[in-house]
Amino acid sequence: MKVTFPHLGSMHIFCKAIAETAGIPYIVPPETSRKTLTLGVLHSNECICLPFKMILGNFIEALQMGADTIVMVGSGPPCRLGLYDLVQKVILEDMGLHYRWLTIPPRLTWQAIWKNHEETKELRKELSARNIFLFPYGLWMGWKKMMACEALEQLAMKVRPIEIKRGETQKRLKKALSWVDEAKTPRVLEEAIQKGKALLQEMEQDRSRIPFKVAIIGELYTVMDPHINRGVEQKLGELGVEVTRTSWFSTHIMRSLRKNKADQTSERTRFFEASKAYLGYDVGAECNVSVGEAILRSKEGYDGVVHLMPFACMPETTASGILTKVGKDWDIPILTLILDEQEIEGRIQTLLEAFVEMLEWKRRAA
Amino acid sequence: MEEKGRLGIPRALMFYRYFPFWRSFFERLGWKVMVSDGVRQKEKIVYFEDSCLPMKLLVTHAMQLKEKVDHLFIPRLVSIHRTYIMCPKFRGAPDIVRLATERKVSIIDETIDLRKGGISLLQSFLRIGERLGASRQESKKAFREAEQSFSQFQKGWTDRINRLPTRQLFEMDIATPPAGRKAPLRVAFIGHPYNLFDIDINKDLLALTKSLGMEIITSDFLSEQEIDREVSGLSKEIYWSSGREIVGSLFHFLSGGVDGVVFLTSFKCGIDALLQEFIKRRLKVRGGSSIPLLILSLDEHTGREGLTTRLEAFQDVVEQRKTENI
């Protein structure tokens, strides 16, 4: 048995840590590249959303490298994410690739647990007692690593706009993330985190600069994965913008476990409540949160909002229609970037430069 | 009964299934029902958001009506089935229209969610009646009567499709003419009802089909069990009611009983895009079907000429197969 999982953002570090610690053989798909995307595009059609294509490409590459068991986080209605596995399975089958599929249920209902039990019946025979015994420890390590990655990324978002040598933050962040990824024991991991944080903090910084504050909102995969959004976060940072985002893997995992009820009142619920001025119902996925976050960010004095969505994404299309009005009503610049497989990195750079320039005029006029 | 005012229903989306029901209900409450006209030219389409054509047409039709009526009826269709749901865009549709019309017209956007149980539809319509100033008794009576006339209407549906011009399908006052000559070919048309019956979307493909000597049947013709049989064994439940209907009826028709199958999709329809891939792949994996399948993707740039060519070619294939099989 060789397990594989999507490469998405820093999620592969999380999955890899679990497998590694529990001693389960795994294959990390190669870093998402042009080739990954081409594979995904070739085996789907133009109106299927970009995350679908990226994940499909990851799976094809991993299966070709010898993986045989796919682990995928499931999701539910109403958006298409919930049916990714149904369609991807038949595509892989049609391509003649052999695989076994394991869906991690998005919500722990009895039905989901039963289905998971059915799917893992065969797999469990291949796991040794040691694997099963170590699994909870693996989960703990994975969680620790994920939190570490997120903390490092958040730190990078803070220092990137005031870096003196452009691109230095990204280089250091990559190094720090790889330390976290490579750590095998809790002690080494703790050291890696401290070392990584120090690496970012000790970088040469120009503290006299006042960065713009911009929130990145939108569909969660496009927000979280730099390959899908072509590094919007990094590009904005290097243009002198301090970026904030509320979509992280941990927030979505916590949300599906319904663990952070208290935390919800502070963030997502707050955004959701704010969206009610425009939306009379929960449209699904991140739609309402996107609308609400744009409104509240304007109230909090942010300079602008960047809204990311895959082409033809169902809930976010509704959100983008509403956001044009929100931008006018609340006097906050909103840039919607619709992402698909086309080579648009250069265009995104130009759009972001123009956006930041506009923020500068706005600041000067104020 | 004196007229209470004018109520506008945009000729878009689920108008193409439930209009007879809605109309009976509102007329029995004493409202004059106004329906928007067609769009005809694509220059007239209002691009408020970058959605699929059916959604853009909803906004366009609402804009046509907004000054002529006292209320616009755009229900928030969350679910029209006891288990399955609608496309997420339907949930935000009234809000989109409200912003596009700059909040200048009253919109009746009562939520309809049949997952909540047997009488939730009645309750939704009681609330709608309440907003229009009708008493519970009046609304209840109107609902029951509308229900009756709607089920009457549905009985003759397949005949109506084949014998009436597409524009008149939903005009309850127009009776179905007697049957003419029997068409030599039977073709199943699959897709969201608005893709099938909105002539602004499909350039009246149905009329063209009929003129080519094909009899049309749709998934309305199938029972829920027949659809369920095709989709219940899937590794994951398709949770959109329209998606289930499309996949189920497509597999059903491709297994026999018709001479050809046509699947109409809207460009940018999320459900259709994903399920289309699923359908194609599954047919390949399962060894396919000998019944010809035509998939047409429609948007505002679709021309009648292009559709005609493809449909004629499809007819040739269907005919050829039929003669070979005899």
XYZ file of C-alpha atoms in Angstrom:
692
model
C 0.000 0.000 0.000
C 1.217 3.451 -0.931
C -0.938 6.370 0.133
C -1.189 9.661 -1.734
C -3.076 12.932 -1.202
C -3.555 16.306 -2.932
C -0.594 18.659 -2.884
C -2.726 21.700 -2.045
C -1.020 24.512 -0.160
C 0.753 23.182 2.890
C -1.774 20.373 3.253
C 0.710 17.856 1.882
C 2.954 18.569 4.854
C 0.076 17.687 7.171
C -0.792 14.450 5.340
C 2.825 13.448 4.923
C 3.491 13.930 8.630
C 0.621 11.622 9.569
C 1.711 8.872 7.189
C 5.371 9.205 8.087
C 4.866 9.164 11.837
C 2.470 6.231 11.697
C 4.851 4.356 9.425
C 2.443 4.076 6.508
C 4.133 4.086 3.074
C 3.220 7.208 1.085
C 4.002 9.143 -2.069
C 3.842 12.947 -2.085
C 2.662 14.095 -5.525
C 5.280 16.218 -7.297
C 4.869 19.931 -6.643
C 1.967 21.250 -8.697
C 3.369 22.405 -12.019
C 2.294 23.317 -15.509
C 2.361 19.599 -16.288
C 0.029 18.794 -13.381
C -2.446 21.345 -14.593
C -2.189 20.170 -18.195
C -3.005 16.627 -17.090
C -5.997 17.864 -15.118
C -7.271 20.020 -17.975
C -6.860 17.241 -20.502
C -9.042 14.905 -18.497
C -11.896 17.269 -17.626
C -13.819 20.013 -19.435
C -13.575 23.782 -19.548
C -16.360 24.639 -17.095
C -15.202 22.380 -14.285
C -13.536 24.403 -11.560
C -9.780 24.785 -11.316
C -9.282 23.009 -7.963
C -10.828 19.903 -9.523
C -8.266 19.960 -12.308
C -5.327 20.604 -9.980
C -6.284 17.776 -7.640
C -6.943 15.421 -10.526
C -3.515 16.282 -11.952
C -1.908 15.582 -8.565
C -3.583 12.179 -8.384
C -2.636 11.195 -11.925
C 1.007 12.099 -11.305
C 1.083 10.291 -7.973
C -0.566 7.156 -9.374
C 1.917 7.122 -12.225
C 4.695 7.257 -9.635
C 3.369 4.131 -7.999
C 0.840 5.248 -5.412
C -2.228 3.034 -5.081
C -4.438 4.556 -2.397
C -5.896 8.047 -2.656
C -6.919 9.904 0.477
C -9.186 12.848 -0.162
C -10.987 15.192 2.178
C -14.667 15.024 1.396
C -17.174 17.813 1.456
C -20.894 18.210 1.222
C -23.563 20.065 -0.707
C -24.412 22.407 -2.264
C -21.234 23.202 -4.191
C -19.454 20.873 -6.614
C -16.629 20.051 -4.231
C -18.834 17.406 -2.658
C -18.992 15.418 -5.887
C -15.327 15.668 -6.881
C -14.678 12.076 -5.842
C -17.633 10.659 -7.778
C -16.343 12.134 -11.028
C -12.603 11.780 -10.411
C -13.014 8.085 -9.691
C -14.626 7.383 -13.022
C -12.079 9.545 -14.862
C -9.177 7.610 -13.326
C -10.937 4.365 -14.099
C -11.402 5.438 -17.692
C -7.702 6.308 -17.903
C -6.885 2.768 -16.863
C -5.243 3.797 -13.602
C -5.699 1.533 -10.615
C -6.379 3.038 -7.252
C -8.268 2.651 -4.033
C -10.100 5.597 -2.657
C -10.563 6.755 0.906
C -12.748 9.758 1.650
C -12.283 11.503 4.953
C -15.808 12.520 5.944
C -16.356 16.275 6.146
C -18.770 15.942 9.023
C -18.725 13.150 11.526
C -22.207 11.782 11.032
C -23.044 8.113 11.548
C -23.575 7.636 7.855
C -20.175 9.090 7.032
C -18.453 6.984 9.665
C -20.158 3.860 8.329
C -19.075 4.634 4.783
C -15.553 5.315 5.976
C -15.621 2.010 7.822
C -16.645 0.225 4.610
C -13.888 1.897 2.630
C -11.185 1.169 5.169
C -12.165 -2.472 5.708
C -9.738 -3.691 3.049
C -7.071 -1.161 3.872
C -6.947 -2.019 7.530
C -5.881 -5.554 6.724
C -2.726 -4.137 5.203
C -1.908 -1.985 8.195
C 0.194 -3.419 10.943
C -0.689 -3.082 14.627
C 2.173 -0.621 14.867
C 0.635 1.592 12.172
C -2.691 1.687 13.964
C -1.093 2.220 17.340
C 0.965 5.126 16.030
C -1.873 6.716 14.059
C -3.143 9.072 16.798
C 0.437 10.183 17.368
C 0.719 10.793 13.604
C -2.415 12.919 13.669
C -0.976 14.938 16.531
C 2.314 15.471 14.673
C 0.441 16.424 11.501
C -1.676 18.921 13.364
C 1.387 20.423 15.062
C 3.143 20.772 11.728
C 0.127 22.324 10.078
C -0.208 24.892 12.841
C 3.515 25.594 12.535
C 3.226 26.123 8.777
C 0.325 28.472 9.245
C 2.131 30.459 11.924
C 5.163 30.804 9.652
C 3.040 31.844 6.698
C 1.241 34.418 8.811
C 4.556 35.807 9.977
C 5.751 35.978 6.373
C 2.640 37.931 5.427
C 3.578 40.507 8.070
C 7.235 40.959 7.156
C 7.007 40.574 3.375
C 5.816 44.154 2.657
C 8.676 45.638 4.672
C 11.483 43.417 3.418
C 14.413 45.355 2.011
C 15.626 42.782 -0.473
C 12.692 41.789 -2.612
C 11.967 38.073 -2.576
C 14.004 37.449 0.568
C 10.931 36.572 2.683
C 9.749 33.974 0.227
C 13.179 32.348 0.144
C 13.365 32.232 3.925
C 9.783 31.031 4.278
C 10.468 28.130 1.933
C 13.505 27.150 3.949
C 11.594 27.369 7.232
C 8.716 25.296 5.859
C 11.110 22.618 4.665
C 12.636 22.437 8.182
C 9.161 21.856 9.587
C 8.443 19.294 6.917
C 11.629 17.380 7.635
C 11.289 17.298 11.430
C 10.699 13.754 12.644
C 10.291 14.109 16.388
C 8.421 16.662 18.510
C 11.694 18.063 19.852
C 13.202 18.613 16.418
C 9.904 20.109 15.266
C 9.880 22.584 18.155
C 13.422 23.616 17.271
C 12.526 23.942 13.603
C 9.606 26.236 14.442
C 11.760 28.488 16.637
C 14.555 28.549 14.079
C 12.124 29.289 11.268
C 10.454 32.142 13.120
C 13.821 33.640 13.960
C 14.925 33.320 10.348
C 11.986 35.432 9.219
C 12.183 37.949 12.042
C 15.906 38.536 11.704
C 15.575 39.509 8.082
C 16.498 43.073 7.141
C 13.357 45.150 7.404
C 12.339 48.721 6.713
C 10.059 49.542 9.611
C 9.349 53.058 8.398
C 7.105 51.776 5.609
C 3.380 51.759 6.254
C 2.012 48.830 4.282
C -1.476 48.796 2.788
C -3.870 46.381 4.414
C -5.670 44.060 2.065
C -7.832 41.037 2.835
C -7.867 38.044 0.535
C -11.298 36.439 0.385
C -13.037 33.878 -1.777
C -13.238 30.198 -2.568
C -11.067 28.285 -0.140
C -8.845 26.284 -2.491
C -8.022 29.332 -4.591
C -7.230 31.298 -1.459
C -5.107 28.607 0.157
C -3.087 27.228 -2.716
C -0.404 29.451 -4.255
C -0.284 27.243 -7.356
C -3.944 27.851 -8.053
C -3.816 31.595 -7.386
C -0.378 32.064 -8.945
C 1.084 33.425 -5.750
C -1.275 36.348 -5.265
C -0.321 36.525 -1.614
C 3.391 36.774 -2.380
C 2.898 39.181 -5.274
C 0.789 41.548 -3.163
C 3.264 41.333 -0.308
C 6.141 42.263 -2.534
C 4.173 45.253 -3.802
C 4.077 46.518 -0.218
C 0.777 45.113 0.978
C 0.139 43.402 4.270
C -2.206 40.591 3.434
C -4.733 38.981 5.763
C -6.814 35.931 5.154
C -9.161 33.929 7.325
C -9.208 30.768 5.234
C -6.686 28.243 6.578
C -6.724 24.480 6.630
C -7.032 24.482 10.384
C -10.068 26.789 10.311
C -11.844 24.520 7.865
C -10.943 21.354 9.759
C -12.092 22.913 13.011
C -15.246 24.089 11.324
C -16.106 20.615 10.090
C -15.417 19.146 13.515
C -17.606 21.898 14.947
C -14.981 22.327 17.587
C -14.448 26.036 17.661
C -17.945 27.262 18.471
C -16.493 30.024 20.594
C -14.028 31.022 17.907
C -16.806 31.084 15.340
C -18.515 33.945 17.043
C -15.403 35.980 16.510
C -14.742 35.348 12.824
C -16.895 33.365 10.431
C -20.171 33.918 12.237
C -19.429 37.605 12.374
C -18.859 37.681 8.599
C -21.932 35.585 8.001
C -24.087 37.932 10.051
C -22.720 40.940 8.162
C -23.642 39.380 4.813
C -27.317 39.356 5.757
C -27.729 42.908 4.517
C -27.217 41.537 1.011
C -28.001 37.840 1.129
C -31.180 36.396 2.547
C -29.985 32.806 2.707
C -26.836 30.707 3.057
C -25.784 30.291 -0.570
C -23.186 27.728 0.355
C -19.419 27.310 0.549
C -17.713 30.654 1.162
C -20.195 32.931 -0.630
C -21.763 34.571 2.407
C -18.489 34.731 4.297
C -16.829 36.464 1.338
C -19.545 39.101 1.149
C -19.602 39.621 4.902
C -15.838 39.784 5.197
C -15.633 42.488 2.524
C -18.159 44.600 4.442
C -16.446 44.196 7.797
C -12.961 44.759 6.396
C -14.167 48.062 5.031
C -15.471 48.991 8.470
C -12.174 47.947 10.039
C -10.327 50.383 7.826
C -8.707 48.007 5.371
C -7.462 49.581 2.146
C -8.843 46.946 -0.182
C -10.087 43.436 -0.800
C -8.918 40.856 -3.315
C -11.568 38.295 -4.166
C -10.364 35.007 -5.641
C -12.530 32.444 -7.371
C -12.179 29.667 -9.923
C -13.874 30.218 -13.272
C -17.512 29.012 -13.163
C -17.468 28.438 -9.383
C -21.133 28.376 -8.457
C -21.354 30.087 -5.033
C -18.586 32.602 -5.722
C -20.197 33.743 -8.980
C -23.129 34.892 -6.878
C -20.718 36.502 -4.416
C -18.850 38.392 -7.143
C -22.124 39.865 -8.421
C -22.933 41.096 -4.950
C -19.403 42.283 -4.212
C -19.523 44.829 -7.034
C -22.360 46.481 -5.117
C -20.651 46.055 -1.750
C -17.575 47.843 -3.081
C -19.680 50.844 -4.107
C -21.839 50.903 -0.985
C -18.926 50.683 1.428
C -16.353 52.573 -0.610
C -13.759 49.831 -0.614
C -11.800 48.755 -3.706
C -12.503 45.112 -4.529
C -10.520 43.254 -7.146
C -12.072 40.001 -8.310
C -9.657 37.582 -9.947
C -11.255 34.694 -11.810
C -8.775 31.879 -12.189
C -8.628 29.120 -14.743
C -5.980 27.114 -16.539
C -4.885 29.881 -18.867
C -1.403 31.277 -18.487
C -2.404 34.408 -16.624
C 0.433 34.963 -14.226
C 1.665 38.038 -16.067
C -1.815 39.451 -16.254
C -2.360 38.924 -12.557
C 0.889 40.775 -11.829
C -0.282 43.737 -13.943
C -3.721 43.751 -12.351
C -2.252 43.688 -8.865
C 0.210 46.475 -9.669
C -2.631 48.631 -10.976
C -4.704 47.777 -7.918
C -1.936 48.784 -5.524
C -1.361 51.983 -7.469
C -5.018 52.792 -7.068
C -4.740 52.200 -3.328
C -1.865 54.689 -3.303
C -3.989 57.386 -4.977
C -6.754 56.696 -2.553
C -4.385 57.069 0.396
C -2.913 60.283 -0.972
C -6.361 61.756 -1.603
C -7.490 60.970 1.934
C -63.246 39.319 -7.617
C -61.752 42.797 -7.891
C -58.175 43.065 -8.955
C -55.726 43.602 -6.114
C -52.773 44.603 -8.198
C -50.201 43.328 -10.588
C -47.755 40.582 -9.851
C -44.834 39.962 -12.185
C -43.290 36.586 -12.895
C -40.048 36.627 -14.904
C -40.081 34.172 -17.785
C -36.938 32.420 -16.602
C -35.575 29.466 -14.654
C -38.268 27.397 -12.935
C -40.992 29.380 -14.661
C -40.536 26.611 -17.215
C -41.915 24.030 -14.860
C -44.124 25.692 -12.301
C -45.675 28.652 -14.060
C -49.160 27.084 -14.347
C -49.129 26.423 -10.617
C -47.929 29.897 -9.688
C -50.366 31.576 -12.036
C -53.407 29.697 -10.718
C -52.434 30.483 -7.164
C -52.019 34.209 -7.682
C -55.043 34.586 -9.924
C -57.228 32.868 -7.374
C -56.029 35.382 -4.813
C -57.173 38.141 -7.137
C -53.848 39.278 -8.613
C -53.232 40.010 -12.231
C -50.248 37.953 -13.294
C -47.851 39.675 -15.665
C -45.200 37.703 -17.483
C -42.159 39.242 -19.100
C -41.650 39.029 -22.816
C -38.870 37.281 -24.636
C -35.422 38.763 -25.133
C -34.797 37.807 -28.781
C -31.637 39.865 -29.282
C -28.596 39.213 -27.195
C -27.907 42.950 -27.021
C -30.850 43.223 -24.656
C -29.403 40.867 -22.080
C -28.504 42.589 -18.802
C -25.075 41.538 -17.590
C -25.300 42.182 -13.905
C -23.164 39.214 -12.944
C -21.012 36.800 -14.841
C -23.191 33.752 -14.445
C -24.772 31.181 -16.746
C -27.190 32.406 -19.426
C -30.362 31.275 -17.586
C -29.341 33.376 -14.567
C -28.570 36.399 -16.739
C -31.976 36.002 -18.349
C -33.644 36.033 -14.938
C -32.122 39.454 -14.260
C -33.053 40.649 -17.755
C -36.666 39.559 -17.415
C -36.938 41.071 -13.954
C -35.666 44.389 -15.316
C -38.342 44.268 -18.026
C -41.055 43.875 -15.423
C -39.862 46.067 -12.600
C -41.764 49.218 -13.556
C -44.947 47.495 -14.604
C -45.791 45.556 -11.473
C -46.434 45.936 -7.755
C -44.502 42.818 -6.787
C -42.035 40.516 -8.471
C -42.323 36.832 -7.658
C -38.882 35.242 -7.418
C -39.092 32.402 -4.900
C -35.890 31.311 -3.205
C -35.832 27.736 -4.411
C -33.576 25.896 -2.002
C -35.091 22.502 -2.628
C -37.982 21.221 -4.689
C -37.545 17.621 -3.624
C -37.879 16.054 -0.182
C -34.217 14.944 -0.132
C -32.257 16.735 -2.828
C -31.398 20.375 -3.373
C -31.218 22.961 -6.128
C -28.141 24.643 -7.575
C -26.650 27.124 -5.057
C -27.201 30.017 -7.465
C -30.962 29.696 -6.917
C -30.430 30.550 -3.266
C -28.959 33.911 -4.092
C -31.154 34.650 -7.129
C -33.658 36.979 -5.386
C -30.777 38.898 -3.800
C -29.059 39.338 -7.144
C -32.287 40.638 -8.685
C -32.845 42.929 -5.720
C -29.440 44.535 -6.249
C -29.839 44.687 -10.030
C -33.182 46.487 -9.690
C -31.596 48.734 -7.053
C -34.112 47.669 -4.430
C -36.805 49.653 -6.225
C -39.375 46.908 -6.580
C -40.905 44.669 -3.953
C -39.711 41.105 -4.396
C -41.617 38.156 -2.998
C -38.718 35.870 -2.228
C -40.234 33.337 0.125
C -37.964 30.338 0.705
C -39.188 27.039 -0.663
C -37.430 24.112 0.942
C -39.239 20.819 0.587
C -36.658 18.986 2.677
C -38.496 20.361 5.668
C -41.371 17.944 5.198
C -44.694 17.302 3.551
C -46.524 20.521 4.283
C -43.608 22.914 3.868
C -44.729 23.857 0.355
C -48.181 24.788 1.647
C -46.582 26.758 4.474
C -44.388 28.673 2.038
C -47.407 29.571 -0.039
C -49.376 30.562 3.055
C -46.586 32.988 3.890
C -46.633 34.290 0.321
C -50.397 34.772 0.603
C -49.916 36.586 3.879
C -47.483 39.007 2.268
C -50.089 39.701 -0.388
C -52.724 40.375 2.224
C -54.737 37.173 1.872
C -56.162 35.312 4.811
C -55.036 31.780 5.672
C -58.300 30.318 4.395
C -58.060 32.151 1.104
C -54.453 31.103 0.570
C -55.155 27.536 1.508
C -58.074 27.334 -0.883
C -56.061 28.932 -3.686
C -53.185 26.535 -3.019
C -55.411 23.465 -3.220
C -57.032 24.661 -6.407
C -53.694 25.536 -7.957
C -52.420 22.098 -7.028
C -55.365 20.486 -8.758
C -55.133 22.456 -11.940
C -51.365 21.895 -12.025
C -51.673 18.130 -11.807
C -54.321 18.328 -14.529
C -51.887 20.333 -16.597
C -49.059 17.852 -16.058
C -51.120 14.917 -17.296
C -51.155 16.082 -20.871
C -47.569 17.310 -20.831
C -45.919 15.035 -23.404
C -48.722 15.701 -25.887
C -48.437 19.429 -25.339
C -44.713 19.426 -26.074
C -45.272 17.670 -29.370
C -48.353 19.479 -30.580
C -48.011 23.102 -29.465
C -45.501 25.813 -30.386
C -42.918 26.156 -27.625
C -44.111 29.633 -26.635
C -47.599 28.350 -25.884
C -46.614 25.317 -23.812
C -47.277 27.007 -20.505
C -50.433 28.890 -21.516
C -53.015 26.840 -19.705
C -55.910 28.422 -21.614
C -54.669 26.982 -24.875
C -55.923 23.442 -25.269
C -53.775 20.718 -26.741
C -54.677 20.173 -30.395
C -55.508 16.635 -31.569
C -52.718 14.334 -32.621
C -51.371 14.652 -36.137
C -49.324 12.168 -38.079
C -47.092 9.990 -35.940
C -43.447 10.987 -36.171
C -41.076 8.240 -37.334
C -38.369 8.945 -34.744
C -38.508 9.261 -30.967
C -35.864 11.435 -29.398
C -35.373 12.112 -25.686
C -34.504 15.672 -24.702
C -32.649 15.952 -21.436
C -31.616 19.023 -19.484
C -32.818 21.638 -17.041
C -36.391 22.640 -17.972
C -35.298 26.190 -18.797
C -32.713 24.906 -21.256
C -35.356 22.799 -22.967
C -38.224 25.265 -23.145
C -36.707 28.751 -23.165
C -36.471 29.719 -26.812
C -34.048 32.523 -25.947
C -31.625 29.898 -24.719
C -32.057 27.176 -27.323
C -33.334 29.179 -30.338
C -36.466 27.030 -30.336
C -34.687 23.780 -30.918
C -37.868 21.892 -30.125
C -39.728 23.382 -33.094
C -36.802 22.487 -35.310
C -36.781 18.934 -34.002
C -40.470 18.542 -34.635
C -40.151 19.939 -38.144
C -37.520 17.279 -38.845
C -40.020 14.561 -38.028
C -38.935 13.639 -34.539
C -41.174 13.039 -31.567
C -39.909 14.540 -28.335
C -39.997 12.914 -24.954
C -38.529 14.387 -21.789
C -37.620 13.156 -18.350
C -41.016 14.319 -17.032
C -42.204 11.158 -18.711
C -40.265 8.986 -16.237
C -41.235 8.072 -12.715
C -38.944 8.831 -9.822
C -38.262 5.111 -9.370
C -37.034 4.771 -12.933
C -34.596 7.629 -12.394
C -33.524 6.373 -8.997
C -32.739 2.946 -10.366
C -30.033 4.441 -12.567
C -28.386 6.664 -9.977
C -28.865 4.978 -6.627
C -25.905 2.631 -7.042
C -23.325 5.399 -7.485
C -20.413 5.677 -5.090
C -21.744 9.025 -3.954
C -25.231 10.411 -4.005
C -25.810 13.209 -6.518
C -27.407 15.765 -4.254
C -28.856 18.164 -6.835
C -32.373 17.125 -7.813
C -31.883 18.428 -11.350
C -28.553 16.627 -11.634
C -30.078 13.349 -10.539
C -32.867 13.751 -13.013
C -30.419 14.468 -15.835
C -28.039 11.587 -15.115
C -30.814 9.125 -14.275
C -32.968 9.860 -17.279
C -29.980 9.959 -19.601
C -28.836 6.494 -18.596
C -32.405 5.280 -18.690
C -33.029 6.476 -22.227
C -29.636 5.311 -23.448
C -30.521 1.797 -22.375
C -33.402 1.660 -24.825
C -36.862 2.826 -25.807
C -35.797 5.814 -27.904
C -33.947 6.386 -31.170
C -31.684 9.140 -29.926
C -30.863 11.308 -26.914
C -30.118 15.044 -26.908
C -28.596 16.661 -23.818
C -28.894 20.450 -23.650
C -26.523 22.233 -21.300
C -25.800 25.856 -20.549
C -22.245 27.060 -20.838
C -20.909 27.763 -17.333
C -23.552 25.628 -15.647
C -21.562 24.043 -12.856
C -23.815 21.052 -12.442
C -23.935 20.227 -16.140
C -20.184 20.623 -16.618
C -19.324 18.197 -13.870
C -22.036 15.663 -14.643
C -21.347 15.812 -18.362
C -17.833 14.594 -17.686
C -19.219 11.891 -15.431
C -21.748 10.748 -18.031
C -19.201 10.579 -20.854
C -16.636 8.679 -18.798
C -19.101 6.278 -17.288
C -20.529 5.432 -20.676
C -17.016 4.654 -21.886
C -16.130 2.580 -18.853
C -19.400 0.644 -18.945
C -19.122 -0.171 -22.641
C -21.307 2.651 -23.965
C -24.650 2.556 -25.665
C -25.599 2.065 -29.290
C -28.143 4.899 -29.080
C -26.748 8.163 -30.499
C -26.189 10.946 -27.949
C -25.876 14.624 -28.868
C -24.599 17.107 -26.298
C -25.242 20.757 -27.099
C -23.750 23.525 -25.007
C -25.724 26.752 -25.248
C -25.030 30.385 -24.490
C -26.074 33.780 -25.816
C -23.725 33.445 -28.795
C -25.300 30.207 -29.974
C -26.696 30.643 -33.473
C -29.715 28.948 -34.932
C -27.756 27.911 -38.023
C -25.140 26.038 -36.038
C -27.794 24.205 -34.062
C -29.678 23.309 -37.230
C -26.589 21.768 -38.802
C -25.836 19.693 -35.771
C -29.389 18.532 -35.343
C -29.649 17.532 -38.989
C -26.426 15.580 -38.757
C -27.752 13.927 -35.630
C -30.953 13.022 -37.448
C -28.907 11.356 -40.186
C -27.071 9.250 -37.633
C -30.292 8.285 -35.883
C -31.996 7.335 -39.139
C -29.027 5.380 -40.381
C -28.845 3.372 -37.216
C -32.544 2.671 -37.370
C -32.416 1.320 -40.921
C -29.341 -0.772 -40.098
C -31.092 -2.337 -37.158
C -34.119 -3.400 -39.189
